[in-house]
Structures are given as C-alpha cells and as structure tokens.
Coordinates of C-alpha atoms in Angstrom, one line a residue:
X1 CA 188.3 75.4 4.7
X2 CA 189.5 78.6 5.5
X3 CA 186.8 80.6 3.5
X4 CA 184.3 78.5 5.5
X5 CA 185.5 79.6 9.1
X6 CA 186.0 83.2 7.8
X7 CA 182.2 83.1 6.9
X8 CA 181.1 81.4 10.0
X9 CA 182.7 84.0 11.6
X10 CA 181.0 86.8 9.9
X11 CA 178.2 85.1 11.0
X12 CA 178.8 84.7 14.4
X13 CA 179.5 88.4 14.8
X14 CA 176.4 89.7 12.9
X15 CA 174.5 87.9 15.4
X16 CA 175.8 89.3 18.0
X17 CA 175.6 92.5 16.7
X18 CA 172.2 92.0 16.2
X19 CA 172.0 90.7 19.5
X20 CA 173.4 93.8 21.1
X21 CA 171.3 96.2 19.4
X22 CA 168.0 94.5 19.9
X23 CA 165.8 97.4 21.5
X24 CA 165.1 97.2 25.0
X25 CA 161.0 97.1 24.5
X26 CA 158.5 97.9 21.8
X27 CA 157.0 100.8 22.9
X28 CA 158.3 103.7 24.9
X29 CA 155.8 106.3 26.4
X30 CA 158.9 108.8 27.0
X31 CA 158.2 112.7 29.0
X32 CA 154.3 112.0 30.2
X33 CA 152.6 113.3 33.1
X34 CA 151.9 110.0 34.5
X35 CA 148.5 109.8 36.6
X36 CA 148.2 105.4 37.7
X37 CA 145.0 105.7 38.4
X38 CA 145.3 104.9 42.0
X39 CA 144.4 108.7 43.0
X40 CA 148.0 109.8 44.0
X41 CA 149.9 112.8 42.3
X42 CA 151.2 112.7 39.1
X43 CA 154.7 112.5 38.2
X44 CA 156.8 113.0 34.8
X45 CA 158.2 109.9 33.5
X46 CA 158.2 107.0 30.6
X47 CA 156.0 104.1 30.1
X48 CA 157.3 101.2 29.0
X49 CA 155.6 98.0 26.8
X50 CA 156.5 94.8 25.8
X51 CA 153.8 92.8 23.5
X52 CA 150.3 93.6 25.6
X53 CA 152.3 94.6 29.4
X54 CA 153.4 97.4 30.4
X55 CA 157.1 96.6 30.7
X56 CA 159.2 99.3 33.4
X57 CA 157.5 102.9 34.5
X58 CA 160.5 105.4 35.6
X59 CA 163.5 107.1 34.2
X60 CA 163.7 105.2 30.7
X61 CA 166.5 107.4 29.4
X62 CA 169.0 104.9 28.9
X63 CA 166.7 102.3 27.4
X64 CA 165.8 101.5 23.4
X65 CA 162.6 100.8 22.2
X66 CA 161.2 100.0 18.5
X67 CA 158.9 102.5 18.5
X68 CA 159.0 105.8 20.8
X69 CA 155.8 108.4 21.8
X70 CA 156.4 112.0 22.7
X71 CA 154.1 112.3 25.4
X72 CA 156.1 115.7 26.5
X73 CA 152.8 118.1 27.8
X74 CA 150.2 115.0 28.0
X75 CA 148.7 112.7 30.5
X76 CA 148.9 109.3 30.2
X77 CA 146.6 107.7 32.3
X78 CA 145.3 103.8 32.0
X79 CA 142.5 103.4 29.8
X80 CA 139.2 103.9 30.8
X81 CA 136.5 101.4 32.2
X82 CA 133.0 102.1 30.9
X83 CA 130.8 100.4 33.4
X84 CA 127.6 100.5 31.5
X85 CA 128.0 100.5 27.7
X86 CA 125.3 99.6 25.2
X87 CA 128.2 99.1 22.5
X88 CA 127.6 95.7 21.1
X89 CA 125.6 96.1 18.3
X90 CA 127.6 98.8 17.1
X91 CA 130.5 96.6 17.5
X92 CA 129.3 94.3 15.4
X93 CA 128.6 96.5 12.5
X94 CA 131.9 98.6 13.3
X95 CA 134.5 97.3 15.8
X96 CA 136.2 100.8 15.9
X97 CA 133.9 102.0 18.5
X98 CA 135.0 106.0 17.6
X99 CA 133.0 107.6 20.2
X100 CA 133.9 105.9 23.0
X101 CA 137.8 105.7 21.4
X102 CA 137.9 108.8 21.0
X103 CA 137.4 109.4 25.1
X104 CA 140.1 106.9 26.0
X105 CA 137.4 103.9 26.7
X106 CA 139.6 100.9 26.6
X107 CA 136.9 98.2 28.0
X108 CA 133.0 98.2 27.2
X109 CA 131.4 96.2 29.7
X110 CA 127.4 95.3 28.4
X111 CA 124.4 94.0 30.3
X112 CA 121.7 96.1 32.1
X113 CA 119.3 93.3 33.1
X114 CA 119.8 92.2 29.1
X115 CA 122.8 90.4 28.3
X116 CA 123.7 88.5 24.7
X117 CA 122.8 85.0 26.2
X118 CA 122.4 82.8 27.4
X119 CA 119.7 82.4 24.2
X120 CA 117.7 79.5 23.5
X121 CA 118.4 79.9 19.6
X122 CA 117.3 77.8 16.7
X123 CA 120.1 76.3 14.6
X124 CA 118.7 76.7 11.5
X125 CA 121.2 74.2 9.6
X126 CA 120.5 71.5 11.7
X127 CA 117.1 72.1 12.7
X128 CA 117.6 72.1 16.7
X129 CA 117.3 74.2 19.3
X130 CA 120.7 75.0 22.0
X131 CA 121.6 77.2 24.5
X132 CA 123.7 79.6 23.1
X133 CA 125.8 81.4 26.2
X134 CA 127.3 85.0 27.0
X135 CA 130.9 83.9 26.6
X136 CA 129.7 82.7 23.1
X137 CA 128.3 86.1 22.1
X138 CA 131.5 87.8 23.6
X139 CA 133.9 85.3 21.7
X140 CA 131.8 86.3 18.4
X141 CA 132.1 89.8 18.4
X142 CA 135.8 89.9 19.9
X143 CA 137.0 87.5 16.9
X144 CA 134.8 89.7 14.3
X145 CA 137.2 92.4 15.2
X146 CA 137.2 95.0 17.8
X147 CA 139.2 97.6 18.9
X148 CA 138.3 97.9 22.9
X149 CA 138.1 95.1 25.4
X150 CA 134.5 94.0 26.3
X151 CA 132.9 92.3 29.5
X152 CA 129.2 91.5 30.7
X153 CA 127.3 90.9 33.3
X154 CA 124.8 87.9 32.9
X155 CA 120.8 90.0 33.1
X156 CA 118.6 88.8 35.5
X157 CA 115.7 90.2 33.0
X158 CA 117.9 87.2 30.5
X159 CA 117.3 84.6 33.0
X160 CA 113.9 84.9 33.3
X161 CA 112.8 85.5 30.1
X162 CA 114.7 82.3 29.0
X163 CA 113.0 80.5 31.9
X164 CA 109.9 82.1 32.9
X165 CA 109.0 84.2 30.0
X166 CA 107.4 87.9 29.8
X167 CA 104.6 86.5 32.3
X168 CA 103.8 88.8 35.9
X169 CA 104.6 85.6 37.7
X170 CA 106.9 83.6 40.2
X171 CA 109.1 81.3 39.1
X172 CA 108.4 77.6 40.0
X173 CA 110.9 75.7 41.8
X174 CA 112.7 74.2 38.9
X175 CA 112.5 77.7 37.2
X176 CA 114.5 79.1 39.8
X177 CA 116.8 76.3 39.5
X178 CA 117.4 76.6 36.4
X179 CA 118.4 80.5 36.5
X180 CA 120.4 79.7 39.0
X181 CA 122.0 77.3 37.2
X182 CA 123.0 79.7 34.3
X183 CA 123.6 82.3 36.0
X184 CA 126.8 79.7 37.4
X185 CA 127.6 78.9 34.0
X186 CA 127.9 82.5 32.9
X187 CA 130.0 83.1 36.1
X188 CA 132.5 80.2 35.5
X189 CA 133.0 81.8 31.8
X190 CA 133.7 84.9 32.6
X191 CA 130.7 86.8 33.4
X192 CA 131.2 90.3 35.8
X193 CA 128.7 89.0 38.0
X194 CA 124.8 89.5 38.0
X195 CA 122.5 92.7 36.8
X196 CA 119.1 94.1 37.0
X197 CA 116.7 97.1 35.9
X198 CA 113.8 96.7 37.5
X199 CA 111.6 99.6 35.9
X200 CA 111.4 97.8 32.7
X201 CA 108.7 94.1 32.2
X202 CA 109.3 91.8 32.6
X203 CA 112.2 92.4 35.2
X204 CA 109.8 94.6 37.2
X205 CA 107.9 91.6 38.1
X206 CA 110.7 89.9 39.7
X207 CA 110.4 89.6 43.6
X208 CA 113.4 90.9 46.1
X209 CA 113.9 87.1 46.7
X210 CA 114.3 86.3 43.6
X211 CA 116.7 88.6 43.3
X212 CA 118.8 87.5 46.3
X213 CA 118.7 84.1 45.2
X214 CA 120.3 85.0 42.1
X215 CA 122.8 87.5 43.7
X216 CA 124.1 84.9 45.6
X217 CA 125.3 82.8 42.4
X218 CA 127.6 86.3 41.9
X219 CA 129.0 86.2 45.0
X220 CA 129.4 82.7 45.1
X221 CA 132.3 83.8 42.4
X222 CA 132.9 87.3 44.0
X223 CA 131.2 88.8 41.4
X224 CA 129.1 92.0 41.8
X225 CA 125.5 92.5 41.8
X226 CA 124.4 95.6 40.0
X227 CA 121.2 97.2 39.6
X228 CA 119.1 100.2 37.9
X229 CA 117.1 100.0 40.9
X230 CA 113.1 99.8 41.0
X231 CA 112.8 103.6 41.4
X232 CA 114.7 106.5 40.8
X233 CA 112.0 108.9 41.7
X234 CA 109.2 108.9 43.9
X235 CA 110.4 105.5 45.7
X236 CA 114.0 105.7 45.2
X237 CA 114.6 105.5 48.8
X238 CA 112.9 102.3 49.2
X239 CA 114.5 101.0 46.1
X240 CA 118.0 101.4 47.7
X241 CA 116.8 99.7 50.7
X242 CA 116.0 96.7 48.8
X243 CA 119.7 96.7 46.8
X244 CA 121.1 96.7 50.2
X245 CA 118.8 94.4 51.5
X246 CA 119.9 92.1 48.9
X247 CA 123.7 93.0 49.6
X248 CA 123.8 92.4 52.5
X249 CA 121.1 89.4 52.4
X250 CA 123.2 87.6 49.8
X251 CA 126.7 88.5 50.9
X252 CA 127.5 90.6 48.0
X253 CA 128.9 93.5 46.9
X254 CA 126.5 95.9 44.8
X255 CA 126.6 99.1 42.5
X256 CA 123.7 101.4 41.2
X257 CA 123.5 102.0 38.4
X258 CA 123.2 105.3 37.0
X259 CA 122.7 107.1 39.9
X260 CA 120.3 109.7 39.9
X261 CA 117.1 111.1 41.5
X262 CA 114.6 111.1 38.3
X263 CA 112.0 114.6 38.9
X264 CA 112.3 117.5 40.4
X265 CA 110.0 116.8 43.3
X266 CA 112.9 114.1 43.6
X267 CA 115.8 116.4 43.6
X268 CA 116.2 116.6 47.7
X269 CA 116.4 113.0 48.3
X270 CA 120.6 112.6 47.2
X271 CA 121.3 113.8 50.7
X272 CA 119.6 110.7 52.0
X273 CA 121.1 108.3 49.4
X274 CA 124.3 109.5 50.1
X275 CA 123.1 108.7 53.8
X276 CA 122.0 105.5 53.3
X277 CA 125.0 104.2 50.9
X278 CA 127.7 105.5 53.8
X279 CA 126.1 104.1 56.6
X280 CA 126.2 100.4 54.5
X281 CA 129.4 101.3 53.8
X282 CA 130.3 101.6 57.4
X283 CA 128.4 98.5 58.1
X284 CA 130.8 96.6 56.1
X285 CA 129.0 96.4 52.6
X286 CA 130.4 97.0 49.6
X287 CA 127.9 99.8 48.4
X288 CA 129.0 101.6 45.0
X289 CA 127.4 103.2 42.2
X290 CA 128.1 104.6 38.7
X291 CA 126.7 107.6 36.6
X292 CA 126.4 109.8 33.5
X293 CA 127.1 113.3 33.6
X294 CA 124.0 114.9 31.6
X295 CA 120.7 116.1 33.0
X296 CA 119.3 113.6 30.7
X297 CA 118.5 110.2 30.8
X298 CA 117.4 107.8 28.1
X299 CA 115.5 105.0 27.2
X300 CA 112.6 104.1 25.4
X301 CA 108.7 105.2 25.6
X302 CA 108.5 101.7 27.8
X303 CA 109.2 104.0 30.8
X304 CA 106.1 106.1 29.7
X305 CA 103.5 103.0 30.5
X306 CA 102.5 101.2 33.6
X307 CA 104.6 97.7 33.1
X308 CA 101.5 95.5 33.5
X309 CA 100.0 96.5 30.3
X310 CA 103.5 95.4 28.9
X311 CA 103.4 91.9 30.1
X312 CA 103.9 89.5 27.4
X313 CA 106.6 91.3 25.6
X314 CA 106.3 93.9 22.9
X315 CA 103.3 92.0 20.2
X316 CA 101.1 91.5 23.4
X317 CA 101.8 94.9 24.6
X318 CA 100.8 96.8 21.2
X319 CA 98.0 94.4 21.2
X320 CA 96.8 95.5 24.7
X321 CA 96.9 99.0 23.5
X322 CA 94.4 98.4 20.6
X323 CA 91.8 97.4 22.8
X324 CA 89.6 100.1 23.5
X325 CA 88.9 99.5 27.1
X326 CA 92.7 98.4 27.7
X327 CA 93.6 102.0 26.0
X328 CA 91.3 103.9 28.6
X329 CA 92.8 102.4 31.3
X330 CA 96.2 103.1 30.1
X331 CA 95.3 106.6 29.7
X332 CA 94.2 107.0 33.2
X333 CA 97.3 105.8 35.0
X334 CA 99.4 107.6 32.9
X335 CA 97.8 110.7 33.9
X336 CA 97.5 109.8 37.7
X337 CA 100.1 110.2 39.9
X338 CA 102.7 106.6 39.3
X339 CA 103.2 105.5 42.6
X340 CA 103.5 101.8 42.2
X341 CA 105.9 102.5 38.9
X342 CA 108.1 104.5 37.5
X343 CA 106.8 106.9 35.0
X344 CA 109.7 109.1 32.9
X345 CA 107.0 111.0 31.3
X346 CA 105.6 111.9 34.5
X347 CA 109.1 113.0 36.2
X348 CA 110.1 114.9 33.1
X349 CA 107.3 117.3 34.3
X350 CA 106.2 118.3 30.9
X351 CA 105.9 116.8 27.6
X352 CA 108.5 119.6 26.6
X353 CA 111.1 118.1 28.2
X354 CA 110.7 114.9 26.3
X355 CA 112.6 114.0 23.0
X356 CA 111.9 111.6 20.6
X357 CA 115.2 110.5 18.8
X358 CA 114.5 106.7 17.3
X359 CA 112.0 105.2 15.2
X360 CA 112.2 101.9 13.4
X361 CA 109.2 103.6 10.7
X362 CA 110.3 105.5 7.9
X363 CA 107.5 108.0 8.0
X364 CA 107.9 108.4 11.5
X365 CA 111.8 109.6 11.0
X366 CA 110.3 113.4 10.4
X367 CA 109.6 113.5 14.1
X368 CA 113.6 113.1 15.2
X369 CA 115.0 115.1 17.8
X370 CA 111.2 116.9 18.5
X371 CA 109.6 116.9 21.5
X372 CA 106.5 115.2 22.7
X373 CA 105.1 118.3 23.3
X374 CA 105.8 119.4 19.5
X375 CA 104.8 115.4 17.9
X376 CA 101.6 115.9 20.2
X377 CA 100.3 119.3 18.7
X378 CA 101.8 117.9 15.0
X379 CA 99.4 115.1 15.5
X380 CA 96.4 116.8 17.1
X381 CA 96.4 114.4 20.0
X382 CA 96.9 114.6 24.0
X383 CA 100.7 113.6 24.9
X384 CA 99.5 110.0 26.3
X385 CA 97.8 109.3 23.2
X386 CA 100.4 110.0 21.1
X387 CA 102.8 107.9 22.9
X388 CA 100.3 105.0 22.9
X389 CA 100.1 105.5 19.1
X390 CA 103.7 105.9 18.5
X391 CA 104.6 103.0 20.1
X392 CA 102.0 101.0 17.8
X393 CA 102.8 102.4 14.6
X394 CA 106.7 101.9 14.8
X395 CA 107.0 98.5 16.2
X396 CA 109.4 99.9 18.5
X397 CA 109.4 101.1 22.0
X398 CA 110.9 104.2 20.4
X399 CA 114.3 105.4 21.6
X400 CA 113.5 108.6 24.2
X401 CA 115.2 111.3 25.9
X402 CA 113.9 112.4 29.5
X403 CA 115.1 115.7 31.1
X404 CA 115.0 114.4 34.7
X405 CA 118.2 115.2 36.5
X406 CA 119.8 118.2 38.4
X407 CA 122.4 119.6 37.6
X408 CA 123.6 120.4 41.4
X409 CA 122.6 116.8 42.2
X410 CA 125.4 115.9 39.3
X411 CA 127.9 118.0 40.4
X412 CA 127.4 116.6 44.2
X413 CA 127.9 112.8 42.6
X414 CA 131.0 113.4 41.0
X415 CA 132.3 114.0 44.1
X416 CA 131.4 111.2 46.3
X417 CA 134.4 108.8 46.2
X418 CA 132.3 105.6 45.4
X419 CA 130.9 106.9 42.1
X420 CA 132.7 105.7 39.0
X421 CA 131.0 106.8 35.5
X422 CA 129.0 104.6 32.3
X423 CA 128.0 106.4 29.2
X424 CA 124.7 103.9 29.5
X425 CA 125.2 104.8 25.2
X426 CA 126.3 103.1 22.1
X427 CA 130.1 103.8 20.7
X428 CA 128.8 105.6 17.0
X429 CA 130.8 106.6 14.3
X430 CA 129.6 110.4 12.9
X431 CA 130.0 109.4 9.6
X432 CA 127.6 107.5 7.0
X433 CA 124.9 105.9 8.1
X434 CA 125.6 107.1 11.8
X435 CA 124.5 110.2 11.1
X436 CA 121.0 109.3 10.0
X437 CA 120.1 108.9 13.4
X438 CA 120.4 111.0 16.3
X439 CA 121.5 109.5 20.0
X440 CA 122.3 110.6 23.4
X441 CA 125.2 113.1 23.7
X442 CA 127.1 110.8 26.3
X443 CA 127.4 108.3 24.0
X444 CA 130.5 110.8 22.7
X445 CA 131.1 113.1 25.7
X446 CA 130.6 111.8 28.8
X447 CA 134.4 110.5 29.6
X448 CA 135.8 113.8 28.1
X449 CA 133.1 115.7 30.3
X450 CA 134.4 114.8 33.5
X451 CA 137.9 116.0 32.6
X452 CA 137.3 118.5 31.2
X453 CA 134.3 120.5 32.4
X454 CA 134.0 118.9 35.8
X455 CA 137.7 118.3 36.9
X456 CA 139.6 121.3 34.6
X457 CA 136.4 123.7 34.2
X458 CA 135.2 123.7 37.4
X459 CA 137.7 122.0 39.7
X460 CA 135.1 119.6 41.0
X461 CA 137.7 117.1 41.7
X462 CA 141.3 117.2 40.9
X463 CA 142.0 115.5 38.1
X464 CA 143.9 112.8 39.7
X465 CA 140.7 111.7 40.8
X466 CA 138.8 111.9 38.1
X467 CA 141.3 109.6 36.6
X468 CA 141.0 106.8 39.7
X469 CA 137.2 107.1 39.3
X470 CA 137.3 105.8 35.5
X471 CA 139.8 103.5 36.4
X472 CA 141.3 101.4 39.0
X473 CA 137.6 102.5 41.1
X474 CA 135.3 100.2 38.5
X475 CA 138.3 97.7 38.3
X476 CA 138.3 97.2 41.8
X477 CA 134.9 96.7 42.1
X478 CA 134.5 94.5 39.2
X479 CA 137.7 92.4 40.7
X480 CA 139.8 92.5 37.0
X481 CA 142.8 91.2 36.4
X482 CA 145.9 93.1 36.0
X483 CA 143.7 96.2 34.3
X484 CA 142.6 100.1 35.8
X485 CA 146.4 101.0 36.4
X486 CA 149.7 101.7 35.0
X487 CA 151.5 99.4 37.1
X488 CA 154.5 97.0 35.8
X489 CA 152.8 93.3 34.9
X490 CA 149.5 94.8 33.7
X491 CA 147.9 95.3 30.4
X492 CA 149.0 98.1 28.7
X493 CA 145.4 99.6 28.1
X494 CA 146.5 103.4 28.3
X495 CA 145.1 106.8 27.3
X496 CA 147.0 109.7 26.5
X497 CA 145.3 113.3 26.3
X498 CA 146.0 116.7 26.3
X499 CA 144.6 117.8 29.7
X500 CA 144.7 121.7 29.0
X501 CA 141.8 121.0 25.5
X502 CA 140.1 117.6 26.5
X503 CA 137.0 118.8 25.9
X504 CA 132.9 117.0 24.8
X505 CA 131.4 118.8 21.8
X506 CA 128.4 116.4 21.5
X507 CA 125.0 118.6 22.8
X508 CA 121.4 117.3 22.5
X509 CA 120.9 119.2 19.1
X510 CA 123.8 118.0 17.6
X511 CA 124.9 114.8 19.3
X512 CA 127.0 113.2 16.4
X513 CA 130.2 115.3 17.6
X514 CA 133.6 113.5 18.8
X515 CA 135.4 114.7 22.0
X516 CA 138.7 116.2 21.3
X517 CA 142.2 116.1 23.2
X518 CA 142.2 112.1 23.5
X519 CA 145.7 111.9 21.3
X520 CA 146.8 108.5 21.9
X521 CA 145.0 105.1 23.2
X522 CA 146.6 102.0 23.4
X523 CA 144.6 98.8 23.9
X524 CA 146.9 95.5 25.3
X525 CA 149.9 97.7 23.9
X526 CA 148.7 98.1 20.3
X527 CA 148.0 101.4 19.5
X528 CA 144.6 101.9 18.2
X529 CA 144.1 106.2 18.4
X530 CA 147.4 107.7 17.0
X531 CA 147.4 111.7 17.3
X532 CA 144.2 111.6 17.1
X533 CA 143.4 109.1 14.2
X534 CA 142.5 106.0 14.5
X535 CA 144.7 103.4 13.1
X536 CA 141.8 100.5 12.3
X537 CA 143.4 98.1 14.6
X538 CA 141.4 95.6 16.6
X539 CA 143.6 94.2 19.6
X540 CA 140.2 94.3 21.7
X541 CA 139.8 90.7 23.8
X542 CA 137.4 89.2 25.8
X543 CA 137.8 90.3 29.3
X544 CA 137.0 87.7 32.3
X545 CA 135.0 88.3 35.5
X546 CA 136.8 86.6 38.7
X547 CA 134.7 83.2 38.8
X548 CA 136.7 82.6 35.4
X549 CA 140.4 81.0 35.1
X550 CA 142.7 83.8 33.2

C-alpha cells in the first residue's frame, strides 16, 4: 500500500513539473524591427505564436517558447498579399511556390476575368455533366498541398463563357440570370468578389451594364469589383470613367488592376488618372488600384489582334486567320491606328520592343526571349504576319512581353497611397524543368523591388509604407479576416527580411533568378522559408472573401 502512494506521488509531482515548465507559446519572434503593416513606425520587440495566431507582441523576455527566432537586425513585417497572381497552375505541379516565397508572399489571390470555375465539366466515370465551382478548384489545390494561402475572385469573362459562350453578343434574359446566379454562389463560398479584363474576347464584348449587373452581386456581399480596364492606352481615360461608373452605379467598391498607361503617346495621361481616382475618392467611392513595378507588361499575342477576329475562342480564331480575305483584313487594322481596341503591339512602338517568351511548339522554342523584330527578319515576313503565323502554328496565343510603361509614371504610382502591388506572374521554381522556359521577371522580383530599389534605393516611400501597401492596404480592400497585420488574434502569416540586402536579381534576359534577403516566412505560424531555405511545408489554406462564414 505504501509503495502505491509513494508512486502516485511521484506521479503527481512529475505532472506538475511538467505542468510548470510547459513553454509559454510555440514560437517566439524575439529582437525584430517590428513594422504591423498599418503604416506607423517601427519598433524593436518579439512576436509571439501559438498554433496558426499570433499569440502576445511586446517585451517577451520573461516568457518560454518551444521554438525561438533571432530576428536581432531584421524586419518582421506580416506576410504579403499578392493581389493578382497567376500561381495556380504552378501550384498544382509544385505547391512551394519559391518565387513568390522567396519575396514573403503569404496569400496568392487568382482570377483576372478567368477564374477555376465555375466549369461545366464532364464526369467522365459517370458519364454526366455538373457544375464544378471555384471553391471546388480552391479546395483541390489547397488539399494537394501548398505552402501559401490562396483566394479568387469569380471572372466575369467565366461567367459568360459558361453561359453565353465566345459569341459578340448580349446575353438573354435568362443568361444574365443565370451569371448572376453564380456569381452569388461563388460569393457565398468564399469568392473576393467579381473581376474583369476587358481587352481580351470574349470579355471585350461585354456591355457596361452587364457589368454593373454583375458588380452588384459583389457588393451585395461587400465584395470588390476589380478590373483590367477596357484601355490602358489611347482610351484609358474613358475606360476609368466606366469602372467608376459602374462603382458608383452598383454601389461598390473597385480596384484597377495593374495600373498603367500602355504607350508613350500615353505617358501624360497619370496626372489625369490620378485626377479622376481622387476626385471619386472624395465623392465617397472606394477607388483603388494595384500594379507591377517593371516597364513591362505581359500577356499573350491576343493583345496584338483586333478581338472581333477572335470571337469564337482560339479554333475559330486560327481558323479566321487562314482565310485569305479574313487575313487581309486583319493585316489592315493591325497596321491602322486601334482606336476601338487595344493593340500592345501598336503601344510598344516597335516590333523591337516586343519579346516572345512561350510557345507550346517544339520547333518554335528556338525563338525564346527574341524579339518580334528579330523572329520577323528570321522568317522573312512583315511583323503582323509573323504574328498571324505564330499564333497558327503553335496553337497558342503565345506568351508575350510588351515594353509599354514609364518608368517616371512607376515611380509616381508607388507613391500614391491607394496603390497596393500584384506580380500579375506565376510562382516558378529555377530549377528543372522551370528553367526550360523563360517568364516575366516580376514573377521573382516584384515584392523584393519595392523594398529594396524603390523604398531603400531610392527612398520613394519609407519603408513603413511600402510594408502597409503589400499588406493591411489589399486586406482592407479585399475585407479579410484577421490577415495584413501583426496584431494579437490574427494569423500568423509573417515575413522576416533583412532590409539593408532585400534585393530582385530576376532581369528580362535572365528572369529565372530568386530575390534575396527574405530569411524567414511563416504561413498560419508554420514556418515555411527558414534562413533562407525552404522547409517543404504546406500549411497554405483556403482563404474566404466576406460573403463567406469563417
């Protein structure tokens, strides 16, 4: 009897030793230069997280933790919000997302006009046909594995090719319904609200009030309506009036996308955006807009034809094209001055200034990273032939880089307190069969550009700033949940850099290059960048718009 209470006592005491020297969290962030994202000055101090929240900021001297980070010398900042990522296919093949990881990008948010669903898909075990929704899509790629968070917007351009197909036409009344209709579903699951990009068929043959009509299912779940507006060149002033227009028509709040003003002879119309955006502003509407910090844009050679000649989708379009009569046509209005469209080609001002960096044809891979200029003589053809014929032979639209931007212009955006960045890129690994491509260069430096050659380099805004506008400025304006500060209760999504050598290496010659000075990133407190490396986990979720229960 007495051996049993001695043991029970043993017992007894080991648990509450045990008890006594449980650690006070998991994670301790201990000696960083704190910047919260909301825009005031930094302070030193430690970070503290318990499972995916950050648990206590302050003086943690005094407290335990399982694990403890030196952040002596470093930032730690939240994790950034990339508004306007084209991420999800490389997600699927590699949910590591380096590039982007690499810059501190803790959420990937997807859908320029095109979103994952929701897809009228063929079950092939069963022989039927279903809708298959975003949320679906999200789930999928989230439960494959993934290291940041992801979001969407539902596409307009999705909507009405589910509903109205690639045809220049209105949608009947019970077409419109029916867009409407999703569009509410994808809302209620999570969706960030509604997009657009209204340059590309078939989205370019969707009227302002079709638009408004849709926009008005986002705000009916104070969601956000964002748009790559109808022009960015020679009509980009009219384009913004219709985004405000449909703002303020549908009572919603609104973002461009990528801002920019696409051709020289564009160049002196930011003034006048900036104009127009403030005085909505001051109105009352919630005007905002995002960007990319490269003179470049990219897209495919889509943005080198008129869209009417594209209707039908891509078969019909290459058809078109082999018509000899159609072909002429063509020809002459992509030589006469696009008025009524937007031509890239046009405002890159010479074929020089266009780059050809993806083909789906193997014996068209010797052309990556020329220009059209170079492909043209190659080929013994005029520039707008050798597009037409490019697009033909690869069955692709062909991936395409455009210098249209200035560089002032940029400098002026990053500036204006209602401009958040997007990489508008993939997330790439520069290893294997990453590297037998060729992309963008914001696809692996445009985060780590605006710290370091924008905010340290050239002092364009402190860096305080730079932080709030890739964090808690898209968070606000995509209404998330508990994410875009360090603040007790939220997720711990946090990046921790070396602000004296952040620094992008990736240039248009040599894109496949990863940022450096990003040491640490932690997504919903697991850490998935450890100095430097990554550590292969996938903590990334599903993140949900506000017409969504959390």
């Amino acid at each position: 009897m007495k051996t049993i209470q001695i043991s029970a006592l043993l017992l007894f005491s080991t648990l509450i030793l045990s008890f006594c020297n449980k650690p006070d969290f998991d994670i301790i962030i201990k000696n960083g230069n704190i910047i919260d994202g909301s825009g005031t000055p930094a302070m030193i101090g430690d970070i503290a997280i318990n499972a995916d929240t950050i648990a206590a900021i302050g003086d943690l001297n005094n407290k335990s933790a399982k694990h403890t980070v030196d952040a002596t010398g470093l930032v730690v900042s939240p994790g950034f919000i990339n508004i306007l990522s084209f991420a999800a296919p490389h997600l699927v093949k590699d949910g590591r997302s380096l590039s982007d990881i690499k810059q501190g990008v803790t959420l990937e948010i997807f859908g320029e006009g095109d979103s994952m669903g929701p897809r009228m898909e063929k079950d092939s075990a069963t022989n039927t046909v279903r809708w298959v929704t975003l949320n679906d899509r999200l789930e999928a790629i989230a439960e494959k594995g993934v290291s940041p968070n992801i979001a969407s917007f539902v596409g307009a351009t999705t909507l009405r090719e589910e509903t109205v197909g690639f045809d220049d036409r209105e949608p009947t009344t019970e077409e419109m319904e029916l867009m409407k209709q999703l569009a509410q579903q994808a809302m209620e699951e999570g969706a960030m609200g509604v997009s657009s990009s209204l340059i590309y068929a078939p989205a370019f043959y969707s009227s302002t009030e079709e638009l408004i009509e849709l926009a008005k299912v986002a705000a009916k779940y104070n969601g956000l309506y964002i748009s790559h507006i109808r022009s960015e060149g020679i009509r980009l002033l009219e384009s913004l009036d219709e985004l405000i227009h449909i703002a303020r028509e549908a009572e919603v709040r609104a973002e461009i996308y990528h801002l920019k003003q696409s051709g020289r002879g564009n160049w002196h119309k930011l003034d006048s955006v900036i104009a127009k955006v403030e005085s909505a502003r001051a109105e009352g509407l919630s005007i905002t807009a995002d960007m990319y910090t490269y003179t470049a844009a990219s897209t495919g050679l889509t943005a080198a034809m008129p869209p009417w000649v594209q209707e039908g989708g891509y078969d019909k379009w290459v058809e078109r094209l082999q018509d000899p009569e159609i072909r002429k046509r063509v020809l002459e209005d992509m030589r006469r001055p696009a008025i009524e469209w937007e031509s890239l080609m046009q405002d890159s001002g010479s074929p020089d200034n266009i780059l050809l960096i993806g083909f789906k044809n193997d014996s068209l891979k010797r052309f990556y990273g020329k220009s059209l200029a170079e492909v043209a003589k190659i080929r013994g053809t005029s520039p707008e032939e050798t597009v037409i014929d490019l697009v033909i032979e690869d069955g692709s639209t062909v991936e395409t880089i455009y210098f249209i931007i200035s560089e002032e212009n940029l400098r002026k955006q990053i500036a204006l307190p209602w401009v958040s960045f997007s990489s508008d890129a993939g997330s790439y690994a520069a290893e294997g069969e990453g590297l037998k491509s060729t992309t963008h260069p914001r696809a692996y430096g445009n985060f780590a550009r605006v710290l370091g050659k924008y905010s340290r380099d050239e002092g364009i805004i402190p860096l305080e700033e730079a932080v709030r506008k890739m964090t808690s400025l898209p968070a606000e304006n995509l209404r998330l949940h508990k994410r875009g500060k360090l603040k007790t209760g939220y997720f711990a999504d946090i990046a921790i850099f070396d602000p004296a050598t952040i620094q992008d290496h990736a240039t248009f010659e040599n894109p496949h290059q990863y940022a450096t000075g990003m040491i640490h990133v932690f997504v919903n407190g697991t850490q998935v960048l450890n100095n430097t490396q990554h550590t292969g986990a996938m903590p990334g979720r599903v993140v949900k718009g506000p017409g969504s229960p959390r």
